[in-house]
mmCIF file of C-alpha atoms in Angstrom:
data_model
loop_
_atom_site.group_PDB
_atom_site.id
_atom_site.type_symbol
_atom_site.label_atom_id
_atom_site.label_comp_id
_atom_site.label_asym_id
_atom_site.label_seq_id
_atom_site.Cartn_x
_atom_site.Cartn_y
_atom_site.Cartn_z
ATOM 1 C CA MET A 450 79.254 69.690 14.185
ATOM 2 C CA THR A 451 82.793 71.122 14.172
ATOM 3 C CA VAL A 452 85.166 70.836 10.849
ATOM 4 C CA ILE A 453 87.346 67.908 12.663
ATOM 5 C CA LEU A 454 84.238 65.818 13.559
ATOM 6 C CA GLU A 455 82.882 66.722 9.903
ATOM 7 C CA GLU A 456 86.358 65.514 8.101
ATOM 8 C CA SER A 457 86.108 62.486 10.572
ATOM 9 C CA TYR A 458 82.825 61.340 9.286
ATOM 10 C CA ARG A 459 83.629 62.082 5.765
ATOM 11 C CA LEU A 460 86.911 59.705 5.762
ATOM 12 C CA CYS A 461 84.411 56.998 7.210
ATOM 13 C CA CYS A 462 82.154 57.318 4.802
ATOM 14 C CA ASP A 463 84.740 57.455 1.583
ATOM 15 C CA GLN A 464 86.027 54.447 3.482
ATOM 16 C CA ALA A 465 82.674 52.765 3.053
ATOM 17 C CA ARG A 466 81.889 53.694 -0.413
ATOM 18 C CA ARG A 467 85.609 52.521 -1.703
ATOM 19 C CA ALA A 468 84.438 49.075 -0.210
ATOM 20 C CA GLY A 469 81.395 48.564 -1.985
ATOM 21 C CA THR A 470 79.955 46.167 0.178
ATOM 22 C CA ASN A 471 76.633 44.593 0.439
ATOM 23 C CA PHE A 472 76.253 46.787 3.645
ATOM 24 C CA TYR A 473 76.951 50.030 1.371
ATOM 25 C CA ILE A 474 74.145 49.512 -0.892
ATOM 26 C CA SER A 475 71.938 49.778 1.812
ATOM 27 C CA PHE A 476 73.554 52.749 3.500
ATOM 28 C CA ARG A 477 72.193 55.006 0.603
ATOM 29 C CA ALA A 478 68.479 54.740 1.521
ATOM 30 C CA LEU A 479 69.130 56.215 5.151
ATOM 31 C CA SER A 480 68.804 59.802 6.301
ATOM 32 C CA PRO A 481 72.164 61.786 5.910
ATOM 33 C CA ALA A 482 72.903 61.563 9.882
ATOM 34 C CA LYS A 483 71.898 58.064 9.514
ATOM 35 C CA TYR A 484 73.962 57.334 7.072
ATOM 36 C CA ARG A 485 77.311 58.841 8.458
ATOM 37 C CA ALA A 486 76.918 57.083 11.786
ATOM 38 C CA MET A 487 76.507 53.800 9.651
ATOM 39 C CA CYS A 488 79.498 54.697 7.905
ATOM 40 C CA ALA A 489 81.454 55.462 11.396
ATOM 41 C CA VAL A 490 80.451 51.777 12.551
ATOM 42 C CA TYR A 491 81.320 50.872 9.172
ATOM 43 C CA ALA A 492 85.096 52.263 9.510
ATOM 44 C CA PHE A 493 85.413 50.629 12.915
ATOM 45 C CA MET A 494 84.524 47.116 11.806
ATOM 46 C CA ARG A 495 86.899 47.234 8.418
ATOM 47 C CA ARG A 496 89.435 48.763 10.789
ATOM 48 C CA SER A 497 89.353 45.604 13.221
ATOM 49 C CA ASP A 498 89.196 43.190 10.357
ATOM 50 C CA ASP A 499 92.603 44.980 8.531
ATOM 51 C CA ILE A 500 94.337 44.634 12.184
ATOM 52 C CA ALA A 501 93.627 41.020 11.965
ATOM 53 C CA ASP A 502 94.164 40.466 8.297
ATOM 54 C CA ASP A 503 97.360 42.158 8.094
ATOM 55 C CA ALA A 504 99.077 41.034 10.909
ATOM 56 C CA GLY A 505 102.036 38.362 10.049
ATOM 57 C CA SER A 506 101.093 36.312 13.035
ATOM 58 C CA PRO A 507 98.188 35.437 15.313
ATOM 59 C CA ALA A 508 99.965 36.702 18.139
ATOM 60 C CA ALA A 509 100.888 39.820 16.481
ATOM 61 C CA ALA A 510 96.929 40.310 15.404
ATOM 62 C CA SER A 511 96.098 39.535 18.893
ATOM 63 C CA GLU A 512 98.123 42.708 20.117
ATOM 64 C CA GLY A 513 97.202 44.669 17.473
ATOM 65 C CA LEU A 514 93.876 44.130 18.585
ATOM 66 C CA ARG A 515 94.596 44.578 22.115
ATOM 67 C CA ALA A 516 96.228 48.077 20.647
ATOM 68 C CA TRP A 517 93.263 49.103 19.118
ATOM 69 C CA ARG A 518 90.830 48.176 21.672
ATOM 70 C CA GLU A 519 92.688 50.449 24.126
ATOM 71 C CA GLN A 520 92.499 53.477 21.455
ATOM 72 C CA VAL A 521 88.555 53.158 20.893
ATOM 73 C CA ASP A 522 88.106 52.844 24.727
ATOM 74 C CA ALA A 523 89.863 55.832 24.696
ATOM 75 C CA ALA A 524 87.769 57.852 22.330
ATOM 76 C CA PHE A 525 84.622 56.800 23.871
ATOM 77 C CA ASN A 526 86.253 58.029 27.205
ATOM 78 C CA GLY A 527 86.765 61.693 25.566
ATOM 79 C CA SER A 528 90.440 61.292 24.458
ATOM 80 C CA GLN A 529 92.022 62.078 21.311
ATOM 81 C CA SER A 530 93.238 59.378 19.083
ATOM 82 C CA THR A 531 95.492 58.985 16.123
ATOM 83 C CA ASP A 532 92.894 57.527 13.989
ATOM 84 C CA PRO A 533 91.003 59.806 12.696
ATOM 85 C CA THR A 534 87.941 57.734 12.149
ATOM 86 C CA LEU A 535 87.052 57.299 15.738
ATOM 87 C CA LEU A 536 85.855 60.801 16.822
ATOM 88 C CA ALA A 537 83.171 60.189 14.074
ATOM 89 C CA LEU A 538 82.852 56.849 16.006
ATOM 90 C CA ALA A 539 82.411 58.269 19.470
ATOM 91 C CA ASP A 540 79.713 60.815 18.310
ATOM 92 C CA THR A 541 77.950 57.894 16.849
ATOM 93 C CA VAL A 542 77.955 55.929 19.823
ATOM 94 C CA LYS A 543 77.293 59.071 22.199
ATOM 95 C CA GLN A 544 74.644 60.326 20.127
ATOM 96 C CA TYR A 545 72.296 56.985 19.598
ATOM 97 C CA ARG A 546 73.314 55.676 22.798
ATOM 98 C CA ILE A 547 75.145 52.306 21.605
ATOM 99 C CA PRO A 548 76.164 50.155 24.454
ATOM 100 C CA VAL A 549 79.798 50.152 24.299
ATOM 101 C CA ARG A 550 80.118 46.306 24.992
ATOM 102 C CA HIS A 551 79.025 45.720 21.971
ATOM 103 C CA PHE A 552 82.180 46.481 20.402
ATOM 104 C CA HIS A 553 84.001 44.648 23.152
ATOM 105 C CA ASP A 554 82.213 41.721 21.863
ATOM 106 C CA VAL A 555 83.140 42.253 18.023
ATOM 107 C CA LEU A 556 86.659 42.676 19.366
ATOM 108 C CA ASP A 557 86.770 39.530 21.062
ATOM 109 C CA GLY A 558 84.875 37.487 18.195
ATOM 110 C CA THR A 559 87.948 38.942 15.823
ATOM 111 C CA ASP A 560 90.661 38.042 18.432
ATOM 112 C CA MET A 561 88.584 34.309 18.017
ATOM 113 C CA ASP A 562 90.065 33.831 14.809
ATOM 114 C CA GLN A 563 93.214 34.244 16.276
ATOM 115 C CA SER A 564 93.511 31.130 18.043
ATOM 116 C CA VAL A 565 90.112 28.989 17.158
ATOM 117 C CA THR A 566 90.274 26.848 13.691
ATOM 118 C CA ARG A 567 87.214 24.533 14.559
ATOM 119 C CA TYR A 568 83.806 24.453 16.133
ATOM 120 C CA GLU A 569 82.990 21.350 17.984
ATOM 121 C CA THR A 570 79.489 22.114 18.511
ATOM 122 C CA PHE A 571 76.717 24.583 16.657
ATOM 123 C CA ASP A 572 76.590 26.149 20.375
ATOM 124 C CA GLU A 573 80.456 26.913 19.894
ATOM 125 C CA LEU A 574 79.810 28.313 16.445
ATOM 126 C CA TYR A 575 76.682 30.370 17.634
ATOM 127 C CA ARG A 576 79.110 32.091 20.405
ATOM 128 C CA TYR A 577 81.351 33.267 17.333
ATOM 129 C CA CYS A 578 78.529 34.544 15.086
ATOM 130 C CA TYR A 579 76.639 36.729 18.088
ATOM 131 C CA ARG A 580 80.213 38.758 18.514
ATOM 132 C CA VAL A 581 81.188 39.445 15.053
ATOM 133 C CA ALA A 582 77.705 39.558 13.531
ATOM 134 C CA SER A 583 74.624 39.705 15.941
ATOM 135 C CA CYS A 584 76.942 42.423 18.026
ATOM 136 C CA VAL A 585 77.050 44.176 14.797
ATOM 137 C CA GLY A 586 73.232 43.991 14.271
ATOM 138 C CA LEU A 587 73.048 45.418 17.797
ATOM 139 C CA ILE A 588 75.302 48.260 17.654
ATOM 140 C CA VAL A 589 73.315 49.433 14.844
ATOM 141 C CA LEU A 590 69.873 48.814 15.929
ATOM 142 C CA PRO A 591 69.935 52.184 18.101
ATOM 143 C CA ILE A 592 70.847 53.503 14.650
ATOM 144 C CA PHE A 593 67.781 52.297 12.963
ATOM 145 C CA GLY A 594 65.508 53.104 15.816
ATOM 146 C CA TYR A 595 63.358 50.887 17.528
ATOM 147 C CA GLU A 596 60.799 51.389 20.673
ATOM 148 C CA ASP A 597 61.470 48.420 22.732
ATOM 149 C CA ASP A 598 63.589 45.495 23.326
ATOM 150 C CA SER A 599 61.335 42.939 21.008
ATOM 151 C CA ALA A 600 63.655 44.197 18.933
ATOM 152 C CA LEU A 601 66.667 42.551 20.073
ATOM 153 C CA ALA A 602 65.648 39.208 19.630
ATOM 154 C CA PRO A 603 65.309 39.543 15.421
ATOM 155 C CA ALA A 604 68.341 41.889 15.639
ATOM 156 C CA GLU A 605 70.369 38.760 17.114
ATOM 157 C CA ALA A 606 68.526 36.438 14.378
ATOM 158 C CA CYS A 607 69.471 38.786 11.365
ATOM 159 C CA GLY A 608 73.203 38.589 12.284
ATOM 160 C CA ILE A 609 73.709 34.872 12.662
ATOM 161 C CA ALA A 610 71.650 34.230 9.580
ATOM 162 C CA PHE A 611 74.316 36.593 7.744
ATOM 163 C CA GLN A 612 77.115 34.978 9.391
ATOM 164 C CA LEU A 613 76.089 31.606 8.606
ATOM 165 C CA THR A 614 75.937 32.754 4.690
ATOM 166 C CA ASN A 615 79.345 33.863 4.722
ATOM 167 C CA ILE A 616 80.171 30.725 6.203
ATOM 168 C CA LEU A 617 78.561 28.684 3.672
ATOM 169 C CA ARG A 618 80.105 30.877 1.039
ATOM 170 C CA ASP A 619 83.724 30.686 2.606
ATOM 171 C CA VAL A 620 84.111 26.930 3.145
ATOM 172 C CA LYS A 621 87.128 26.848 0.392
ATOM 173 C CA GLU A 622 88.895 29.783 1.509
ATOM 174 C CA ASP A 623 88.436 28.755 5.226
ATOM 175 C CA ALA A 624 89.831 25.630 4.534
ATOM 176 C CA GLN A 625 93.103 27.008 2.637
ATOM 177 C CA ARG A 626 93.629 29.260 5.766
ATOM 178 C CA ASP A 627 93.060 25.745 7.949
ATOM 179 C CA ARG A 628 90.137 26.850 9.309
ATOM 180 C CA ILE A 629 86.443 25.009 9.021
ATOM 181 C CA TYR A 630 83.648 27.337 10.650
ATOM 182 C CA LEU A 631 80.992 23.874 9.976
ATOM 183 C CA PRO A 632 80.756 22.705 13.315
ATOM 184 C CA LEU A 633 82.335 19.266 13.542
ATOM 185 C CA GLU A 634 79.316 17.605 14.957
ATOM 186 C CA ASP A 635 77.318 18.180 11.733
ATOM 187 C CA LEU A 636 80.348 16.683 9.542
ATOM 188 C CA ARG A 637 80.467 13.659 11.805
ATOM 189 C CA ARG A 638 76.664 13.454 11.137
ATOM 190 C CA PHE A 639 76.550 13.181 7.791
ATOM 191 C CA GLY A 640 79.675 11.565 6.981
ATOM 192 C CA VAL A 641 81.973 14.157 6.127
ATOM 193 C CA SER A 642 85.488 14.022 6.969
ATOM 194 C CA GLU A 643 87.846 17.176 7.817
ATOM 195 C CA ALA A 644 90.046 15.716 4.958
ATOM 196 C CA ASP A 645 86.825 16.300 2.657
ATOM 197 C CA ILE A 646 86.679 19.889 3.897
ATOM 198 C CA MET A 647 90.606 20.662 3.298
ATOM 199 C CA ASN A 648 91.001 18.186 0.292
ATOM 200 C CA GLN A 649 87.433 20.107 -1.331
ATOM 201 C CA ARG A 650 86.327 16.730 -2.028
ATOM 202 C CA ALA A 651 82.313 17.521 -3.062
ATOM 203 C CA THR A 652 81.050 14.524 -2.175
ATOM 204 C CA THR A 653 76.955 13.471 -1.510
ATOM 205 C CA GLN A 654 77.541 13.664 1.777
ATOM 206 C CA PHE A 655 78.994 17.082 1.852
ATOM 207 C CA THR A 656 76.158 18.046 -0.159
ATOM 208 C CA ALA A 657 73.632 17.028 2.081
ATOM 209 C CA MET A 658 75.856 18.511 5.605
ATOM 210 C CA MET A 659 75.608 21.992 3.171
ATOM 211 C CA LYS A 660 71.868 21.646 2.461
ATOM 212 C CA PHE A 661 71.474 21.251 6.704
ATOM 213 C CA GLN A 662 73.783 24.250 7.356
ATOM 214 C CA ALA A 663 71.363 26.328 4.365
ATOM 215 C CA ASP A 664 68.036 25.278 5.941
ATOM 216 C CA ARG A 665 69.848 26.422 9.293
ATOM 217 C CA ALA A 666 70.383 29.726 7.908
ATOM 218 C CA ARG A 667 67.223 29.976 6.326
ATOM 219 C CA ASP A 668 65.422 29.349 9.591
ATOM 220 C CA TYR A 669 67.480 32.203 11.102
ATOM 221 C CA TYR A 670 66.245 34.749 8.104
ATOM 222 C CA ASN A 671 62.517 33.807 9.116
ATOM 223 C CA ARG A 672 63.317 34.492 12.764
ATOM 224 C CA ALA A 673 64.709 37.992 11.641
ATOM 225 C CA GLN A 674 61.925 38.990 9.914
ATOM 226 C CA PRO A 675 59.804 40.456 12.431
ATOM 227 C CA LEU A 676 62.463 43.194 13.077
ATOM 228 C CA LEU A 677 61.422 44.917 9.832
ATOM 229 C CA GLY A 678 58.192 46.051 11.532
ATOM 230 C CA LEU A 679 60.017 46.601 14.614
ATOM 231 C CA ILE A 680 62.586 49.605 13.437
ATOM 232 C CA THR A 681 61.327 52.817 12.344
ATOM 233 C CA PRO A 682 60.032 53.534 9.246
ATOM 234 C CA ASP A 683 62.744 55.645 7.373
ATOM 235 C CA SER A 684 65.027 52.936 8.197
ATOM 236 C CA ARG A 685 62.980 49.610 6.926
ATOM 237 C CA ALA A 686 64.480 50.375 3.179
ATOM 238 C CA THR A 687 67.991 49.837 4.614
ATOM 239 C CA LEU A 688 67.053 46.693 6.356
ATOM 240 C CA ALA A 689 65.281 45.313 3.505
ATOM 241 C CA VAL A 690 68.048 46.093 1.355
ATOM 242 C CA MET A 691 70.640 44.090 3.829
ATOM 243 C CA ILE A 692 68.486 41.048 4.156
ATOM 244 C CA ALA A 693 67.379 40.816 0.732
ATOM 245 C CA VAL A 694 70.832 40.905 -0.706
ATOM 246 C CA TYR A 695 72.293 38.502 1.733
ATOM 247 C CA SER A 696 69.170 35.678 1.475
ATOM 248 C CA ALA A 697 69.469 36.165 -2.058
ATOM 249 C CA LEU A 698 73.312 35.265 -1.543
ATOM 250 C CA LEU A 699 72.210 31.905 0.199
ATOM 251 C CA ASP A 700 69.272 30.927 -2.648
ATOM 252 C CA LYS A 701 72.586 31.590 -5.045
ATOM 253 C CA ILE A 702 74.662 29.086 -3.042
ATOM 254 C CA VAL A 703 71.668 26.568 -2.593
ATOM 255 C CA ALA A 704 70.777 26.826 -6.920
ATOM 256 C CA ARG A 705 74.322 25.847 -7.357
ATOM 257 C CA GLN A 706 73.912 22.740 -5.595
ATOM 258 C CA TYR A 707 76.275 23.724 -2.833
ATOM 259 C CA ALA A 708 79.483 23.865 -5.336
ATOM 260 C CA VAL A 709 81.365 26.430 -3.341
ATOM 261 C CA PHE A 710 84.805 24.491 -4.089
ATOM 262 C CA ASP A 711 83.988 25.486 -7.643
ATOM 263 C CA GLN A 712 84.413 29.082 -7.557
ATOM 264 C CA ARG A 713 83.175 31.965 -4.823
ATOM 265 C CA VAL A 714 79.743 32.240 -4.854
ATOM 266 C CA ARG A 715 78.751 35.865 -5.088
ATOM 267 C CA LEU A 716 76.154 38.201 -6.751
ATOM 268 C CA SER A 717 76.764 40.212 -9.631
ATOM 269 C CA ARG A 718 76.867 43.459 -9.487
ATOM 270 C CA PRO A 719 73.371 43.924 -11.759
ATOM 271 C CA GLU A 720 72.055 41.106 -9.326
ATOM 272 C CA LYS A 721 72.702 43.245 -6.257
ATOM 273 C CA LEU A 722 71.187 46.523 -7.678
ATOM 274 C CA TRP A 723 68.047 44.676 -8.949
ATOM 275 C CA VAL A 724 67.415 42.881 -5.522
ATOM 276 C CA ALA A 725 68.012 45.662 -3.733
ATOM 277 C CA ALA A 726 65.957 48.028 -6.108
ATOM 278 C CA ARG A 727 63.071 45.527 -5.308
ATOM 279 C CA SER A 728 63.152 45.722 -1.810
ATOM 280 C CA TRP A 729 63.993 49.360 -1.369
ATOM 281 C CA TRP A 730 60.621 49.934 -3.625
ATOM 282 C CA ARG A 731 58.616 47.783 -1.021
ATOM 283 C CA TYR A 732 59.776 49.010 1.980
ATOM 284 C CA ARG A 733 61.060 52.752 1.485
ATOM 285 C CA SER A 734 59.098 55.252 3.473
#
């Protein structure tokens, strides 16, 4: 590995470590090579989100994402980039033979947030979740290692489960940005209005609707579970930690009776470490 490439990986790993996300906790169970690759993917995701979040307007965000897509594609084609983390990403894509189309889908999903603030049906929401979450799972699947395509469907389901959990957690924050990710068809079914969401009214109808969404998310966790047996043994602890941490977050939302308007539901650091340690011990290779 050249000095420049090594430095690119180091920058990616530093970004992931400083962020301290739920995902990063699980990275540490991987081999050094897989750990670096996961950090390179994380740096791409972080940069994509930052471009969208830091732009002054949706139009500026879309333009920034377009320019970023060009940089990413150029790096994949062997060109130098002004972003030092892209060298590590391009090396990871080449080394693990990751389909480039999944990165395009992620950027398409990120760009959807610049123009779409409501989802009429779950099918529409699923398309968004697939792009911003399932495609991340399909990107890291070759890094985990798998033998056949039977791993693809549970990997897709895993991303859906994670994103639905995020949506349930972030109802209040999203409403403050004039976004409702909960399908409007479900709001109507349970007698919840958009005004209830925007004005943070935790009605009995809202609670019933949230339970329906949580049950749906749990179903996708169940669909994802077979993936643990379909990836290489040295990656199972990492995936198990990811699933366990997000599943525990969903459990906490349910335990608080969907009181997401009161305060942001999150796992404390001791809770995360306990969940992670328990899962790592069970699936360690």
